Short mmCIF file of N, CA, C and O in Angstrom, two decimals:
data_model
loop_
_atom_site.label_atom_id
_atom_site.label_comp_id
_atom_site.label_asym_id
_atom_site.label_seq_id
_atom_site.Cartn_x
_atom_site.Cartn_y
_atom_site.Cartn_z
N MET A 1 37.06 14.12 133.61
CA MET A 1 37.72 15.43 133.91
C MET A 1 39.11 15.22 133.26
O MET A 1 39.91 14.41 133.90
N ASN A 2 39.60 16.02 132.46
CA ASN A 2 41.12 16.01 132.15
C ASN A 2 41.75 16.74 133.13
O ASN A 2 41.84 17.85 133.41
N THR A 3 42.66 15.95 133.79
CA THR A 3 43.40 16.41 134.98
C THR A 3 44.38 17.47 134.59
O THR A 3 45.03 17.96 135.25
N LYS A 4 44.81 17.54 133.14
CA LYS A 4 45.81 18.34 132.79
C LYS A 4 45.30 19.90 132.55
O LYS A 4 45.94 20.80 132.46
N GLU A 5 43.90 20.07 132.75
CA GLU A 5 43.21 21.36 132.48
C GLU A 5 42.39 21.63 133.57
O GLU A 5 41.23 21.42 133.48
N ILE A 6 42.82 21.56 134.89
CA ILE A 6 42.03 22.01 135.97
C ILE A 6 42.57 23.14 136.83
O ILE A 6 43.49 23.70 136.70
N THR A 7 41.41 23.70 137.52
CA THR A 7 41.59 24.90 138.13
C THR A 7 41.16 24.72 139.67
O THR A 7 40.17 24.31 139.91
N GLN A 8 41.85 25.31 140.69
CA GLN A 8 41.50 25.11 141.80
C GLN A 8 40.54 26.27 142.10
O GLN A 8 40.77 27.46 141.81
N VAL A 9 39.25 25.93 142.84
CA VAL A 9 38.16 26.97 142.94
C VAL A 9 37.87 27.38 144.47
O VAL A 9 37.32 28.45 145.03
N ARG A 10 38.64 26.44 145.35
CA ARG A 10 38.27 26.80 146.90
C ARG A 10 39.39 26.14 147.41
O ARG A 10 39.48 24.79 147.39
N VAL A 11 39.58 26.35 148.77
CA VAL A 11 40.59 26.03 149.76
C VAL A 11 39.67 25.85 150.92
O VAL A 11 39.02 27.08 151.37
N CYS A 12 39.50 24.64 151.55
CA CYS A 12 38.41 24.66 152.73
C CYS A 12 39.29 24.26 153.93
O CYS A 12 40.30 23.48 153.72
N VAL A 13 38.80 24.62 154.93
CA VAL A 13 39.29 24.17 156.46
C VAL A 13 38.36 23.32 157.06
O VAL A 13 37.29 23.70 157.40
N GLY A 14 38.63 22.01 156.96
CA GLY A 14 37.95 21.17 157.41
C GLY A 14 37.21 20.27 156.31
O GLY A 14 36.86 20.60 155.15
N GLN A 15 37.32 18.81 156.42
CA GLN A 15 36.83 18.10 155.60
C GLN A 15 35.35 18.09 155.27
O GLN A 15 34.79 17.62 154.19
N LEU A 16 34.66 18.35 156.37
CA LEU A 16 33.05 18.50 156.06
C LEU A 16 32.84 19.47 155.36
O LEU A 16 31.91 19.31 154.25
N GLN A 17 33.32 20.60 155.65
CA GLN A 17 32.93 21.77 154.49
C GLN A 17 33.28 21.48 153.18
O GLN A 17 32.73 21.57 152.23
N ALA A 18 34.53 20.71 153.02
CA ALA A 18 34.91 20.50 151.75
C ALA A 18 33.88 19.36 150.86
O ALA A 18 33.70 19.53 149.78
N GLU A 19 33.50 18.43 151.57
CA GLU A 19 32.61 17.55 151.28
C GLU A 19 31.27 18.14 150.83
O GLU A 19 30.73 17.74 149.74
N VAL A 20 30.86 19.06 151.71
CA VAL A 20 29.51 19.53 151.43
C VAL A 20 29.61 20.45 150.09
O VAL A 20 28.70 20.33 149.21
N LEU A 21 30.58 21.22 149.94
CA LEU A 21 30.79 22.02 148.69
C LEU A 21 30.96 21.28 147.49
O LEU A 21 30.63 21.50 146.32
N ARG A 22 31.89 20.08 147.69
CA ARG A 22 31.98 19.11 146.50
C ARG A 22 30.63 18.63 146.18
O ARG A 22 30.31 18.40 144.92
N ALA A 23 29.72 18.07 146.99
CA ALA A 23 28.39 17.62 146.76
C ALA A 23 27.66 18.73 146.01
O ALA A 23 26.91 18.32 145.13
N LEU A 24 27.65 19.98 146.40
CA LEU A 24 26.99 21.02 145.76
C LEU A 24 27.47 21.10 144.40
O LEU A 24 26.51 21.02 143.48
N LEU A 25 28.67 21.08 144.12
CA LEU A 25 29.15 21.29 142.66
C LEU A 25 28.76 20.16 141.61
O LEU A 25 28.34 20.39 140.66
N GLU A 26 28.82 18.98 142.21
CA GLU A 26 28.47 17.74 141.67
C GLU A 26 26.90 17.63 141.46
O GLU A 26 26.54 17.07 140.42
N ALA A 27 26.15 18.36 142.36
CA ALA A 27 24.76 18.34 141.88
C ALA A 27 24.47 19.16 140.91
O ALA A 27 23.42 18.89 140.13
N TYR A 28 25.13 20.00 140.69
CA TYR A 28 25.01 21.02 139.47
C TYR A 28 25.90 20.34 138.31
O TYR A 28 26.14 21.21 137.18
N GLU A 29 26.19 19.22 138.36
CA GLU A 29 26.97 18.45 137.20
C GLU A 29 28.21 19.15 136.70
O GLU A 29 28.76 19.05 135.65
N ILE A 30 29.06 19.38 137.86
CA ILE A 30 30.38 19.93 137.69
C ILE A 30 31.17 18.93 138.40
O ILE A 30 31.28 18.94 139.82
N PRO A 31 31.95 17.85 137.80
CA PRO A 31 32.79 17.05 138.36
C PRO A 31 33.91 17.71 139.18
O PRO A 31 34.57 18.73 138.79
N THR A 32 34.31 17.20 140.46
CA THR A 32 35.02 18.01 141.39
C THR A 32 36.17 16.95 142.11
O THR A 32 35.84 16.12 142.29
N LEU A 33 37.42 17.47 141.94
CA LEU A 33 38.57 16.47 142.49
C LEU A 33 38.68 17.34 143.84
O LEU A 33 38.88 18.59 143.95
N LEU A 34 38.71 16.49 144.77
CA LEU A 34 39.20 16.91 146.34
C LEU A 34 40.33 16.33 146.78
O LEU A 34 40.54 15.17 146.76
N LEU A 35 41.21 17.33 147.08
CA LEU A 35 42.72 16.93 147.47
C LEU A 35 42.77 17.23 148.82
O LEU A 35 42.42 18.48 149.15
N ARG A 36 43.14 16.44 149.72
CA ARG A 36 43.28 16.85 151.25
C ARG A 36 44.62 16.53 151.59
O ARG A 36 45.49 15.93 151.04
N GLU A 37 44.91 17.44 152.81
CA GLU A 37 46.30 17.43 153.27
C GLU A 37 46.35 15.90 154.13
O GLU A 37 45.40 15.53 154.79
N SER A 38 47.30 15.32 153.73
CA SER A 38 47.36 13.82 154.10
C SER A 38 47.70 13.47 155.43
O SER A 38 47.12 12.69 156.14
N ALA A 39 48.61 14.17 156.17
CA ALA A 39 49.02 14.03 157.49
C ALA A 39 47.70 14.15 158.54
O ALA A 39 47.71 13.53 159.35
N GLY A 40 47.20 15.26 158.17
CA GLY A 40 45.93 15.74 159.04
C GLY A 40 44.87 14.55 159.05
O GLY A 40 44.42 14.05 160.03
N ARG A 41 44.75 13.84 157.82
CA ARG A 41 43.83 12.84 157.63
C ARG A 41 44.15 11.59 158.30
O ARG A 41 43.50 10.93 159.24
N ALA A 42 45.44 11.14 158.29
CA ALA A 42 46.24 10.03 158.90
C ALA A 42 46.00 10.29 160.61
O ALA A 42 45.83 9.07 161.00
N TYR A 43 46.30 11.38 161.22
CA TYR A 43 45.97 11.59 162.45
C TYR A 43 44.62 11.94 162.81
O TYR A 43 44.35 12.10 164.13
N GLY A 44 43.70 12.09 161.97
CA GLY A 44 42.39 12.25 162.54
C GLY A 44 42.18 13.80 162.81
O GLY A 44 41.17 14.29 163.62
N LEU A 45 43.14 14.67 162.31
CA LEU A 45 43.00 16.01 162.77
C LEU A 45 42.46 16.81 161.51
O LEU A 45 42.60 16.79 160.50
N GLU A 46 41.23 17.73 161.73
CA GLU A 46 40.58 18.44 160.88
C GLU A 46 40.81 19.97 161.00
O GLU A 46 39.73 20.52 160.55
N VAL A 47 41.59 20.54 161.77
CA VAL A 47 41.58 22.01 161.97
C VAL A 47 42.98 22.50 161.71
O VAL A 47 44.03 21.85 161.63
N GLY A 48 43.08 23.86 161.47
CA GLY A 48 44.32 24.30 161.33
C GLY A 48 44.97 23.94 159.92
O GLY A 48 44.21 23.50 159.07
N GLU A 49 46.22 24.01 159.83
CA GLU A 49 46.97 23.60 158.77
C GLU A 49 46.84 22.31 158.33
O GLU A 49 47.18 21.83 157.31
N LEU A 50 46.38 21.31 159.35
CA LEU A 50 46.42 19.88 158.78
C LEU A 50 44.91 19.61 158.46
O LEU A 50 44.59 18.21 158.17
N GLY A 51 44.01 20.51 158.44
CA GLY A 51 42.79 20.15 157.90
C GLY A 51 42.27 20.79 156.66
O GLY A 51 41.09 20.64 156.44
N TRP A 52 43.06 21.17 155.82
CA TRP A 52 42.74 21.85 154.64
C TRP A 52 42.38 20.77 153.51
O TRP A 52 42.72 19.70 153.62
N ALA A 53 41.63 21.17 152.61
CA ALA A 53 41.10 20.62 151.31
C ALA A 53 41.00 21.63 150.29
O ALA A 53 40.58 22.66 150.47
N GLN A 54 41.61 21.15 149.09
CA GLN A 54 41.32 21.98 147.89
C GLN A 54 40.27 21.37 146.98
O GLN A 54 40.38 19.92 146.74
N LEU A 55 39.44 22.23 146.52
CA LEU A 55 38.46 21.94 145.59
C LEU A 55 39.01 22.32 143.98
O LEU A 55 39.42 23.45 143.81
N TRP A 56 39.08 21.37 143.12
CA TRP A 56 39.50 21.52 141.88
C TRP A 56 38.38 21.01 140.88
O TRP A 56 37.82 19.91 140.83
N VAL A 57 38.26 21.71 139.88
CA VAL A 57 37.28 21.38 138.56
C VAL A 57 37.89 21.70 137.23
O VAL A 57 39.08 22.32 137.31
N ALA A 58 37.39 21.05 136.22
CA ALA A 58 37.81 21.27 134.92
C ALA A 58 37.79 22.85 134.74
O ALA A 58 37.07 23.59 135.02
N SER A 59 38.93 23.29 134.02
CA SER A 59 39.20 24.72 133.81
C SER A 59 37.91 25.45 133.20
O SER A 59 37.62 26.56 133.36
N ASP A 60 37.37 24.64 132.14
CA ASP A 60 36.20 25.33 131.45
C ASP A 60 34.92 25.42 132.36
O ASP A 60 34.03 25.99 131.81
N GLN A 61 34.80 24.69 133.52
CA GLN A 61 33.72 25.01 134.29
C GLN A 61 34.09 25.73 135.68
O GLN A 61 33.50 26.04 136.43
N ALA A 62 35.37 26.31 135.63
CA ALA A 62 35.81 27.15 136.86
C ALA A 62 34.78 28.33 137.14
O ALA A 62 34.63 28.51 138.33
N GLU A 63 34.48 29.00 136.13
CA GLU A 63 33.83 30.36 136.40
C GLU A 63 32.35 29.80 136.88
O GLU A 63 31.95 30.36 137.88
N GLN A 64 31.66 29.00 136.24
CA GLN A 64 30.39 28.47 136.95
C GLN A 64 30.59 28.00 138.45
O GLN A 64 29.75 28.41 139.06
N ALA A 65 31.71 27.17 138.50
CA ALA A 65 31.76 26.52 139.87
C ALA A 65 31.91 27.80 140.98
O ALA A 65 31.54 27.90 142.03
N SER A 66 32.80 28.69 140.46
CA SER A 66 33.09 29.96 141.48
C SER A 66 31.76 30.79 141.73
O SER A 66 31.56 31.18 142.95
N GLU A 67 30.87 30.82 140.73
CA GLU A 67 29.66 31.37 140.72
C GLU A 67 28.76 30.74 141.89
O GLU A 67 28.22 31.24 142.69
N LEU A 68 28.58 29.58 141.57
CA LEU A 68 27.81 28.56 142.34
C LEU A 68 28.46 28.81 143.87
O LEU A 68 27.42 28.79 144.94
N LEU A 69 29.54 28.60 144.27
CA LEU A 69 30.37 28.64 145.49
C LEU A 69 30.01 30.17 146.16
O LEU A 69 29.62 30.23 147.31
N ALA A 70 30.08 31.13 145.35
CA ALA A 70 29.75 32.62 145.84
C ALA A 70 28.47 32.67 146.26
O ALA A 70 28.09 33.26 147.25
N ALA A 71 27.42 31.99 145.29
CA ALA A 71 25.98 31.84 145.58
C ALA A 71 25.72 31.15 146.95
O ALA A 71 24.86 31.63 147.95
N TYR A 72 26.41 30.28 147.00
CA TYR A 72 26.28 29.54 148.31
C TYR A 72 26.78 30.20 149.65
O TYR A 72 25.96 30.42 150.54
N ASP A 73 27.80 30.90 149.46
CA ASP A 73 28.31 31.80 150.57
C ASP A 73 27.26 32.75 150.85
O ASP A 73 27.29 33.13 152.05
N ARG A 74 26.51 33.36 149.85
CA ARG A 74 25.71 34.55 150.11
C ARG A 74 24.21 34.01 150.59
O ARG A 74 23.54 34.68 150.86
N GLY A 75 24.07 32.48 150.68
CA GLY A 75 22.87 32.15 151.05
C GLY A 75 21.87 31.97 150.06
O GLY A 75 20.66 31.89 150.42
N GLU A 76 22.21 32.01 148.89
CA GLU A 76 21.02 32.11 147.73
C GLU A 76 20.63 30.71 147.45
O GLU A 76 19.81 30.52 146.46
N LEU A 77 21.43 29.70 147.82
CA LEU A 77 20.97 28.18 147.38
C LEU A 77 20.39 27.60 148.34
O LEU A 77 20.23 26.12 148.25
N GLU A 78 19.75 28.12 149.26
CA GLU A 78 19.10 27.37 150.38
C GLU A 78 17.75 26.69 150.17
O GLU A 78 17.49 25.75 150.72
N ASP A 79 17.13 26.99 149.01
CA ASP A 79 15.96 26.28 148.54
C ASP A 79 16.08 25.24 147.59
O ASP A 79 15.01 24.74 147.03
N GLY A 80 17.22 24.80 147.44
CA GLY A 80 17.47 23.51 146.61
C GLY A 80 18.39 23.92 145.45
O GLY A 80 19.12 24.80 145.54
N LEU A 81 18.13 23.10 144.46
CA LEU A 81 18.76 23.16 143.20
C LEU A 81 18.40 24.39 142.24
O LEU A 81 17.84 24.03 141.11
N SER A 82 18.33 25.48 142.75
CA SER A 82 17.89 26.57 141.76
C SER A 82 19.22 27.23 141.29
O SER A 82 20.29 27.19 141.67
N GLU A 83 19.05 28.01 140.24
CA GLU A 83 20.11 28.74 139.68
C GLU A 83 20.30 29.88 140.71
O GLU A 83 19.60 30.67 141.25
N PRO A 84 21.73 30.39 140.62
CA PRO A 84 22.01 31.52 141.33
C PRO A 84 21.40 32.92 140.93
O PRO A 84 21.10 32.86 139.81
N GLY A 85 20.70 33.43 141.94
CA GLY A 85 20.15 34.89 141.57
C GLY A 85 18.77 34.50 141.25
O GLY A 85 17.95 35.53 141.06
N ALA A 86 18.26 33.22 141.16
CA ALA A 86 16.88 32.89 140.72
C ALA A 86 15.94 33.19 142.11
O ALA A 86 16.51 33.00 143.18
N GLU A 87 14.74 33.65 141.83
CA GLU A 87 13.81 33.94 142.80
C GLU A 87 13.37 32.66 143.48
O GLU A 87 13.00 31.58 142.68
N PRO A 88 13.03 32.49 144.82
CA PRO A 88 12.65 31.22 145.44
C PRO A 88 11.27 31.04 144.76
O PRO A 88 10.37 31.81 144.80
N ASP A 89 10.78 29.68 144.77
CA ASP A 89 9.37 29.45 144.46
C ASP A 89 8.49 29.97 145.58
O ASP A 89 8.75 29.76 146.57
N ALA A 90 7.51 30.51 144.98
CA ALA A 90 6.43 30.99 146.13
C ALA A 90 5.42 29.97 146.63
O ALA A 90 5.35 28.76 146.31
#
């Protein structure tokens, strides 16, 4: 990933949520950079202002990443690695 051309696609509250969403994006072959608030991590705090994490992707994949995250938020990806909006297997 060229770090000169990256776009933030999500700010998460809590490291667990950030890691789950990063794994989702990477499962769809979207390399993801995860930036965390360092003081919270040093003290083991993952709530409030000390628990945020940012997800960044290559700018040319930001639209696809945003669509995947929106589909995840709507519960459309629970059946595995299907495309957003696809019908679940019968």
